[in-house]
PDB file of C-alpha atoms and ligand atoms in Angstrom:
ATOM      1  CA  UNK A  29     -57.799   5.846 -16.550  1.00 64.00           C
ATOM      2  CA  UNK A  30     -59.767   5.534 -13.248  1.00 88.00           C
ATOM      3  CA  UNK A  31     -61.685   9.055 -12.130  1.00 95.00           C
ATOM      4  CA  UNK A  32     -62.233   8.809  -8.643  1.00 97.00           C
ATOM      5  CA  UNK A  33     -65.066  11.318  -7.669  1.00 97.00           C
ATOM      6  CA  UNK A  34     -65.046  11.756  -4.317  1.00 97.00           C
ATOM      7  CA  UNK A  35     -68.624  10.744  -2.355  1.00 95.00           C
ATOM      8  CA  UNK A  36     -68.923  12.127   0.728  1.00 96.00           C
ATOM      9  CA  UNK A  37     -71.981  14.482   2.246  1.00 97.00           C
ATOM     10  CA  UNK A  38     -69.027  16.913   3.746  1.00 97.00           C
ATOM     11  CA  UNK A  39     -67.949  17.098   0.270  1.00 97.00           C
ATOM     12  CA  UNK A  40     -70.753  17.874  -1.184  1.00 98.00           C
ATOM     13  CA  UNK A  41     -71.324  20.681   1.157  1.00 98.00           C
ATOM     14  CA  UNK A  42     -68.089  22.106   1.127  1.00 98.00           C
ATOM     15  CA  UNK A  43     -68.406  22.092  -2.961  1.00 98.00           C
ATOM     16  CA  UNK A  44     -71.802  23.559  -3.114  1.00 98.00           C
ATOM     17  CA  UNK A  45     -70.116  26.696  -0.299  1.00 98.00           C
ATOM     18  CA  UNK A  46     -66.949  27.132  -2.670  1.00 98.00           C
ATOM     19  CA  UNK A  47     -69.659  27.399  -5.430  1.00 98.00           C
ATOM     20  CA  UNK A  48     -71.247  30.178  -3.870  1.00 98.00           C
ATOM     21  CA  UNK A  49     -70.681  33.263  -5.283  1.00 97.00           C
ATOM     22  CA  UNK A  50     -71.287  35.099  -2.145  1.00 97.00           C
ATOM     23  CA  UNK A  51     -68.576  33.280  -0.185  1.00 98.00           C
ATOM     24  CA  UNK A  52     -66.075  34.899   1.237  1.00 96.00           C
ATOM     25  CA  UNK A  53     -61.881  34.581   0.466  1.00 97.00           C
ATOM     26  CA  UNK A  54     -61.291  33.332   4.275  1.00 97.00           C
ATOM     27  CA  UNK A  55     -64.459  31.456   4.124  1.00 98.00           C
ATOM     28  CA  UNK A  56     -63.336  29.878   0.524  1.00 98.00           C
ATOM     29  CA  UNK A  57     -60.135  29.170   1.910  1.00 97.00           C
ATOM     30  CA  UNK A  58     -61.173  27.194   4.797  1.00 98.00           C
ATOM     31  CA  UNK A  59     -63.581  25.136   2.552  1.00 98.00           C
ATOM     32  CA  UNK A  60     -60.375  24.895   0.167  1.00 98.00           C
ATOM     33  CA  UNK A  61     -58.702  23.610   3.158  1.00 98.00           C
ATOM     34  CA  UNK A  62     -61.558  20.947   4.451  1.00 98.00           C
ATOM     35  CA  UNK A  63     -62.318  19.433   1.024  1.00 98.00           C
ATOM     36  CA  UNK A  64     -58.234  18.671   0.456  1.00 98.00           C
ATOM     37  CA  UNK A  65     -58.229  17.203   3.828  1.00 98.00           C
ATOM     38  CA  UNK A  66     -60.808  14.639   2.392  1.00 98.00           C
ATOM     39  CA  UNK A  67     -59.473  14.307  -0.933  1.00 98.00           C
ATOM     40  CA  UNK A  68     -56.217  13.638   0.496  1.00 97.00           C
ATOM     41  CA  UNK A  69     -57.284  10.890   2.470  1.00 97.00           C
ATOM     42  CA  UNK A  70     -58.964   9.716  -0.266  1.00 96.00           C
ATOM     43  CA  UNK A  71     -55.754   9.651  -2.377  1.00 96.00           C
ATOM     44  CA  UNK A  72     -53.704   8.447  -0.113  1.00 95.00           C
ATOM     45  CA  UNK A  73     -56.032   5.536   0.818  1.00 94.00           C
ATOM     46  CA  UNK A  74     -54.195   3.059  -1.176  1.00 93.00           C
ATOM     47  CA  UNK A  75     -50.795   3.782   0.362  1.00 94.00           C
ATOM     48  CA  UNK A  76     -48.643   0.514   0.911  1.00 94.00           C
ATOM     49  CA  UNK A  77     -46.828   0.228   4.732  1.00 97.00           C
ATOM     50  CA  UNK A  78     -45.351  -2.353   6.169  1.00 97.00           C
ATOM     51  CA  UNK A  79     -45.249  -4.079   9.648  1.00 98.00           C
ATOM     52  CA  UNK A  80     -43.824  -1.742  12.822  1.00 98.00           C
ATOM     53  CA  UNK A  81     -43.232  -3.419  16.066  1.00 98.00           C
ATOM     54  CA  UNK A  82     -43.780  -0.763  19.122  1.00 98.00           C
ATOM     55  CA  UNK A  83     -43.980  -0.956  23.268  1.00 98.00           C
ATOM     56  CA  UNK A  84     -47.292   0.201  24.208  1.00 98.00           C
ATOM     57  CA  UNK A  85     -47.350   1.688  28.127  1.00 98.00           C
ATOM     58  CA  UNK A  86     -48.243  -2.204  28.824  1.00 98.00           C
ATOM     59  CA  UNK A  87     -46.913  -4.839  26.164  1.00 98.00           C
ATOM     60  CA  UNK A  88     -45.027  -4.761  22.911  1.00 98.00           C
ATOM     61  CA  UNK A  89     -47.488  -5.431  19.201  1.00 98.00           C
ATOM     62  CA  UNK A  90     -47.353  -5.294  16.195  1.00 98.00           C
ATOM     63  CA  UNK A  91     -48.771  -2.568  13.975  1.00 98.00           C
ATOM     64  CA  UNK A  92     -48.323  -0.756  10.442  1.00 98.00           C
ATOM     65  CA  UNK A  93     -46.219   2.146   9.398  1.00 97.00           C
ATOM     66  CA  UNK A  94     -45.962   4.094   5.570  1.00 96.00           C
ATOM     67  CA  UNK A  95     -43.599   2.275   4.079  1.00 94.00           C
ATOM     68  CA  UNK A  96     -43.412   4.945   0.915  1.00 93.00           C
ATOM     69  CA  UNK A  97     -42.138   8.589   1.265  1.00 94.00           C
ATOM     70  CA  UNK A  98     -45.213  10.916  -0.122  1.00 96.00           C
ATOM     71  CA  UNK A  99     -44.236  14.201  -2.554  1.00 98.00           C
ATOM     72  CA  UNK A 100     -46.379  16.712  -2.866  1.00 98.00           C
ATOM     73  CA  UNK A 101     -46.679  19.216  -6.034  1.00 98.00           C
ATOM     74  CA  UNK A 102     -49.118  22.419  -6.394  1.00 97.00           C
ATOM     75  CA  UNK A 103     -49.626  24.168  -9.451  1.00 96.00           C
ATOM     76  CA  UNK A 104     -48.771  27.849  -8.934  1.00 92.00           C
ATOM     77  CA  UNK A 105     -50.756  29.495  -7.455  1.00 88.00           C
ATOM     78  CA  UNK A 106     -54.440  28.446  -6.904  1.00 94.00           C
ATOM     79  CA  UNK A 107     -52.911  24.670  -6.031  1.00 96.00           C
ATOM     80  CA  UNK A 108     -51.428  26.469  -3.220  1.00 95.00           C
ATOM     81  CA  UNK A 109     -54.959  26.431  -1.710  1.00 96.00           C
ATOM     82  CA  UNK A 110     -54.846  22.673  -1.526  1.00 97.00           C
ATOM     83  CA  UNK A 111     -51.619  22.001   0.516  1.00 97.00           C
ATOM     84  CA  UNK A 112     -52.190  22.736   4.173  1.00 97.00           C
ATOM     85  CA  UNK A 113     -54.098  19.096   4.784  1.00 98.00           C
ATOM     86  CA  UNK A 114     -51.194  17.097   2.991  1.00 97.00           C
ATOM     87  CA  UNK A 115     -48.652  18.679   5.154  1.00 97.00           C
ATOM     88  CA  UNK A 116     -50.607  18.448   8.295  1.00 97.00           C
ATOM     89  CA  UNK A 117     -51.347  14.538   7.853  1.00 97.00           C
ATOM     90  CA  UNK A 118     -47.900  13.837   6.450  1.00 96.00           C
ATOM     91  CA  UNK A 119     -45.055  15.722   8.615  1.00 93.00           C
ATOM     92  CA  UNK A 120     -42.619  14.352   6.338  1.00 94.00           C
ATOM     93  CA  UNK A 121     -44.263  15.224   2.976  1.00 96.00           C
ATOM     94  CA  UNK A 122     -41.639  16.648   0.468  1.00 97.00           C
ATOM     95  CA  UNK A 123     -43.009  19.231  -1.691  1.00 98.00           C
ATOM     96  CA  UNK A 124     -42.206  20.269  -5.059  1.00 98.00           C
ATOM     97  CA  UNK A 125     -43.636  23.557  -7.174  1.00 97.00           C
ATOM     98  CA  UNK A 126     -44.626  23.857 -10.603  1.00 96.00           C
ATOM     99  CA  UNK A 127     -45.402  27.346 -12.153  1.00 94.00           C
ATOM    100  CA  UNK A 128     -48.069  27.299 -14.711  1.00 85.00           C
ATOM    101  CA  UNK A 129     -49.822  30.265 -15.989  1.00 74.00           C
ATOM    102  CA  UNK A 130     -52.928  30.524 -17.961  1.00 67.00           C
ATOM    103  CA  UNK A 131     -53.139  32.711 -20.482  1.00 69.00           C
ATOM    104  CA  UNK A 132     -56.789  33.773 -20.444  1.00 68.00           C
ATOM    105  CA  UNK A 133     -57.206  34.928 -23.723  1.00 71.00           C
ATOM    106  CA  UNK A 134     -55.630  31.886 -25.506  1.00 67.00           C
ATOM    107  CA  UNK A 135     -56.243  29.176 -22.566  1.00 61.00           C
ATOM    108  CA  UNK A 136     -52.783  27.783 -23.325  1.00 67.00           C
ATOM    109  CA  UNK A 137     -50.003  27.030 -19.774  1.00 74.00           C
ATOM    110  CA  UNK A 138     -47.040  28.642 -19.919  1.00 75.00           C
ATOM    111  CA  UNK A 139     -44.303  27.287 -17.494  1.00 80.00           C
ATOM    112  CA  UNK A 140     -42.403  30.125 -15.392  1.00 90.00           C
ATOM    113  CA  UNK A 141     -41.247  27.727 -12.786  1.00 94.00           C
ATOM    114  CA  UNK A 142     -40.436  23.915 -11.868  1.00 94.00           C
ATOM    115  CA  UNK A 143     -38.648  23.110  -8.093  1.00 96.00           C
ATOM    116  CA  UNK A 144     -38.726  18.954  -7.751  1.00 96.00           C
ATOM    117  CA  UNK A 145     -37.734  16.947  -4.930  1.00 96.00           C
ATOM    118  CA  UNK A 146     -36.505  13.716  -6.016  1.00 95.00           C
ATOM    119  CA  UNK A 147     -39.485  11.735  -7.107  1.00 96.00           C
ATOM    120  CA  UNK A 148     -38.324   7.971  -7.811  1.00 93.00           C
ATOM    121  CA  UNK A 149     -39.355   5.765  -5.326  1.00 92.00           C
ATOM    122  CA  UNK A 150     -42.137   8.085  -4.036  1.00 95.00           C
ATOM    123  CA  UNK A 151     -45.962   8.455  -4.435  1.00 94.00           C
ATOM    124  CA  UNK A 152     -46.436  11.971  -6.085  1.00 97.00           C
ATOM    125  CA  UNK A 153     -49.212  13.864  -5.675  1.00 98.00           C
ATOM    126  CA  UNK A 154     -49.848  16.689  -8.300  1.00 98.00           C
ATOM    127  CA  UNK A 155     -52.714  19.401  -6.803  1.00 98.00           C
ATOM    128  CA  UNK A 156     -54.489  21.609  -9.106  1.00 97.00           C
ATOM    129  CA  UNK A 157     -57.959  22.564  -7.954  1.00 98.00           C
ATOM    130  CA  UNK A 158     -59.544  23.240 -11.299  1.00 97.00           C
ATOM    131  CA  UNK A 159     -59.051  20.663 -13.863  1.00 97.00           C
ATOM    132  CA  UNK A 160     -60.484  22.628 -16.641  1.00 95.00           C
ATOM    133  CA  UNK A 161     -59.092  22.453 -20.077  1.00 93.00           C
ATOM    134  CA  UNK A 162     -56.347  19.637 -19.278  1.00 94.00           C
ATOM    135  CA  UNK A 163     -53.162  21.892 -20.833  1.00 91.00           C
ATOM    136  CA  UNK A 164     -51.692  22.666 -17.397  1.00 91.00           C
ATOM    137  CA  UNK A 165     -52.212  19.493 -15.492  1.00 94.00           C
ATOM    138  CA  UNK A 166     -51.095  17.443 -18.470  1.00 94.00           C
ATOM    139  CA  UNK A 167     -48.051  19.494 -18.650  1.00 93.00           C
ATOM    140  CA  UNK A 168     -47.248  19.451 -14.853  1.00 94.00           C
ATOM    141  CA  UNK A 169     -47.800  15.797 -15.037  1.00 95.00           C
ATOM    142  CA  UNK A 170     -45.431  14.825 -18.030  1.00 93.00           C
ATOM    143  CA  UNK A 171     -42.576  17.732 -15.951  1.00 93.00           C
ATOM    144  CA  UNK A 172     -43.081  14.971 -12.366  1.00 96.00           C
ATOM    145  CA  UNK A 173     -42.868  12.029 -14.835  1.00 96.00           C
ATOM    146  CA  UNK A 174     -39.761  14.095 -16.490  1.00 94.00           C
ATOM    147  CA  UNK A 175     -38.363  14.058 -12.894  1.00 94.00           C
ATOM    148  CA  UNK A 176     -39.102  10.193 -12.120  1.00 95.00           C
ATOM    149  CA  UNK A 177     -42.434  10.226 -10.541  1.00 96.00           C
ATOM    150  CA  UNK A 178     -43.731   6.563 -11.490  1.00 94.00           C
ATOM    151  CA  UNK A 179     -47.555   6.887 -11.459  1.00 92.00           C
ATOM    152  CA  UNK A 180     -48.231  10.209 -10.256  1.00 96.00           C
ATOM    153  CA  UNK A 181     -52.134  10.865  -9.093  1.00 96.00           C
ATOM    154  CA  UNK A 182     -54.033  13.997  -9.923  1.00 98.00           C
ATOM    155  CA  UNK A 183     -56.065  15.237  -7.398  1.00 98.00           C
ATOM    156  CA  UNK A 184     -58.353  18.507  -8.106  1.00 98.00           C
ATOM    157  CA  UNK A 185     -61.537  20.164  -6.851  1.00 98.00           C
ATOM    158  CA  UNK A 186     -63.540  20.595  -9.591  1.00 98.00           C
ATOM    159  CA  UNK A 187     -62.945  18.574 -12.743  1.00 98.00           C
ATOM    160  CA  UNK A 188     -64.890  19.714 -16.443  1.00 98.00           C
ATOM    161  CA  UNK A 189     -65.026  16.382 -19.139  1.00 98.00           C
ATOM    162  CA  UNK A 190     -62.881  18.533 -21.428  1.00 97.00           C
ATOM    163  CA  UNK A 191     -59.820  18.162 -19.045  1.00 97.00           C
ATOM    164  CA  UNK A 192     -60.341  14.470 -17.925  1.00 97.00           C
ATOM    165  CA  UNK A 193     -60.414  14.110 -21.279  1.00 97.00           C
ATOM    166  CA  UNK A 194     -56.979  15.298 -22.147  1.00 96.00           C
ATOM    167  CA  UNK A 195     -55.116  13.873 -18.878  1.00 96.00           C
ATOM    168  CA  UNK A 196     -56.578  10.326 -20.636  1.00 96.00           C
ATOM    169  CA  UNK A 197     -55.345  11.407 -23.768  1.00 95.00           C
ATOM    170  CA  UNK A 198     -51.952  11.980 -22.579  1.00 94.00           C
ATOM    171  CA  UNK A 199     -51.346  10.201 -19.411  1.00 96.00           C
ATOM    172  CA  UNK A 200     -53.770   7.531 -19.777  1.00 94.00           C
ATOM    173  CA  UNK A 201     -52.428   5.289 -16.605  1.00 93.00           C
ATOM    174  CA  UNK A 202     -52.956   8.210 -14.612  1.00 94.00           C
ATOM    175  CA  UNK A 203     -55.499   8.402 -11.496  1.00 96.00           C
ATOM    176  CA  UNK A 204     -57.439  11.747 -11.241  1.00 97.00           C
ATOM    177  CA  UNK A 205     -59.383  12.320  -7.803  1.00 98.00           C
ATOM    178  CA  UNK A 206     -61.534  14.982  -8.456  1.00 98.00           C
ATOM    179  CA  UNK A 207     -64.616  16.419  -5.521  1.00 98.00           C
ATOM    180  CA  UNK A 208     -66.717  17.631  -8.369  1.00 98.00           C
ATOM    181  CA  UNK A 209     -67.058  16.678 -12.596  1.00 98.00           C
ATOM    182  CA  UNK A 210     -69.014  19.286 -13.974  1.00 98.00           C
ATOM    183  CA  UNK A 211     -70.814  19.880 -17.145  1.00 98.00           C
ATOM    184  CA  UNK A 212     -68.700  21.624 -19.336  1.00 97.00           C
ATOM    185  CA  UNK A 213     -66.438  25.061 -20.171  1.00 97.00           C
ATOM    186  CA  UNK A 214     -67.556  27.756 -21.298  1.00 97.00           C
ATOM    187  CA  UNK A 215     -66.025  29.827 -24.634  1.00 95.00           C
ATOM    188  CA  UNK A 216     -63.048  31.298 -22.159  1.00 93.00           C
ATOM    189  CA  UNK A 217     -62.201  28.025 -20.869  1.00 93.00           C
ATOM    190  CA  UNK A 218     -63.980  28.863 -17.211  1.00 96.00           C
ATOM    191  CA  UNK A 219     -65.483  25.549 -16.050  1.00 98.00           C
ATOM    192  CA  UNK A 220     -69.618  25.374 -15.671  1.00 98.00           C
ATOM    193  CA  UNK A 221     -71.148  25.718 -13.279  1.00 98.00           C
ATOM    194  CA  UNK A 222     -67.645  25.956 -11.667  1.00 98.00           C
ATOM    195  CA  UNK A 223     -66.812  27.907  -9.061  1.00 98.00           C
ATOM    196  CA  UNK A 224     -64.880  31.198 -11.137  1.00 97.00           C
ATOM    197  CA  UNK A 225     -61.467  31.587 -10.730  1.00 96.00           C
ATOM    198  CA  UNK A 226     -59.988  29.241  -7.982  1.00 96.00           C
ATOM    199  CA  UNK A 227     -57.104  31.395  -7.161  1.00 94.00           C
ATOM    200  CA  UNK A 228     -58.722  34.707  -7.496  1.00 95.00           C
ATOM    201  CA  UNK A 229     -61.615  33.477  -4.977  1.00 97.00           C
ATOM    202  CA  UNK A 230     -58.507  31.903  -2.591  1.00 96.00           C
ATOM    203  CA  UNK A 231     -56.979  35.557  -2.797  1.00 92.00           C
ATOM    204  CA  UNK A 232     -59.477  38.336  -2.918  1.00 92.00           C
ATOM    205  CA  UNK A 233     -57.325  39.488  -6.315  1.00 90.00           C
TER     206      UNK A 233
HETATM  207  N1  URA B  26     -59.303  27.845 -13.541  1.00 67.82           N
HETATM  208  C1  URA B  26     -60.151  28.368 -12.628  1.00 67.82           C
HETATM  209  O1  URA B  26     -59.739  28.890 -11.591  1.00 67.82           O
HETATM  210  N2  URA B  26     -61.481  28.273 -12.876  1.00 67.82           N
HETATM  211  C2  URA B  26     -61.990  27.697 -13.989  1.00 67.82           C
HETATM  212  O2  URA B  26     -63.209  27.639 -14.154  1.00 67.82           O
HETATM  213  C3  URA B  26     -61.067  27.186 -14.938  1.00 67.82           C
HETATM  214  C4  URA B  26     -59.736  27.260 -14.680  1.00 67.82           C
END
């Protein structure tokens, strides 16, 4: 399964700021918002388009267009913090919702809510900023393939082994671009050195 970590000074940056304990939620939110932009370039790099013939102000050429309709699919809530840059580089972007809770005593997902678009024929993009112990993303993942997503990507903040590990184990075709892999989690599942809790930070709760 190829692991795409995303190498870029500007990433870098923005990961070591969302780190920060001292940041701010409007200041984590922003850096939420710059490091999707990137990552969503970065997962969208490989998008196929074909040929689109247009009349510049002076002669007609030929040029390139997408030629495959993009979804879109946060994980409720913190992947919420991740969408802005896919809709503002894809105006047509469909997006789809996926309600997974953790329960932070027991780690385990529970799902309270699933809203697809149709998925065949598209390239689906699942967000989830903190790929920690695998359970959610894994779940979200096999839900999109449920709904006819063919190859779906993965594309999170801050990755720990533990959770690359299980998207491998269960979706092992799968592409995950991550910003960050860290070390390890810790005994309540929180991801070292990490940044906390994604969605917490995102929402001052
Ligand atoms: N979710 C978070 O927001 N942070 C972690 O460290 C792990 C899961």
């Amino acid at each position: 399964m190829p692991l795409c970590l995303l190498d870029h000074p500007l990433a870098a940056h923005f990961v070591t700021h969302l780190r920060d304990k001292t940041t701010k939620p409007a200041t984590f939110r922003t850096l939420a918002y710059q490091l999707s932009l990137l990552l969503a370039i970065e997962a969208t790099r490989d998008l196929p388009t074909i040929e689109k013939t247009v009349e510049t102000p002076l002669e007609s050429t030929p040029g390139r267009v997408l030629a495959q309709p993009l979804v879109v699919i946060p994980i409720l809530r913190s992947g919420l913090g991740m969408m802005q840059p896919f809709l503002d580089l894809f105006p047509n972007v469909s997006v789809g919702y996926i309600g997974l809770e953790r329960d932070h005593e027991t780690a385990r997902a529970h799902s309270y809510y699933c809203k697809l678009p149709p998925l065949a024929g598209s390239r689906v993009i699942v967000v989830d900023p903190m790929l920690a112990t695998g359970g959610s993303a894994a779940q979200a993942l096999s839900l999109v393939k449920a709904g006819g997503a063919v190859a779906p990507r993965l594309v999170c903040i801050v990755a720990a082994p533990e959770g690359v590990a299980e998207v491998e184990k269960t979706h092992p075709e799968l592409t995950i671009h991550t910003a960050a892999l860290d070390r390890a989690l810790n005994a309540r599942k929180y991801i070292l050195p990490g940044l906390g809790d994604f969605g917490d930070r995102l929402y001052g709760t």
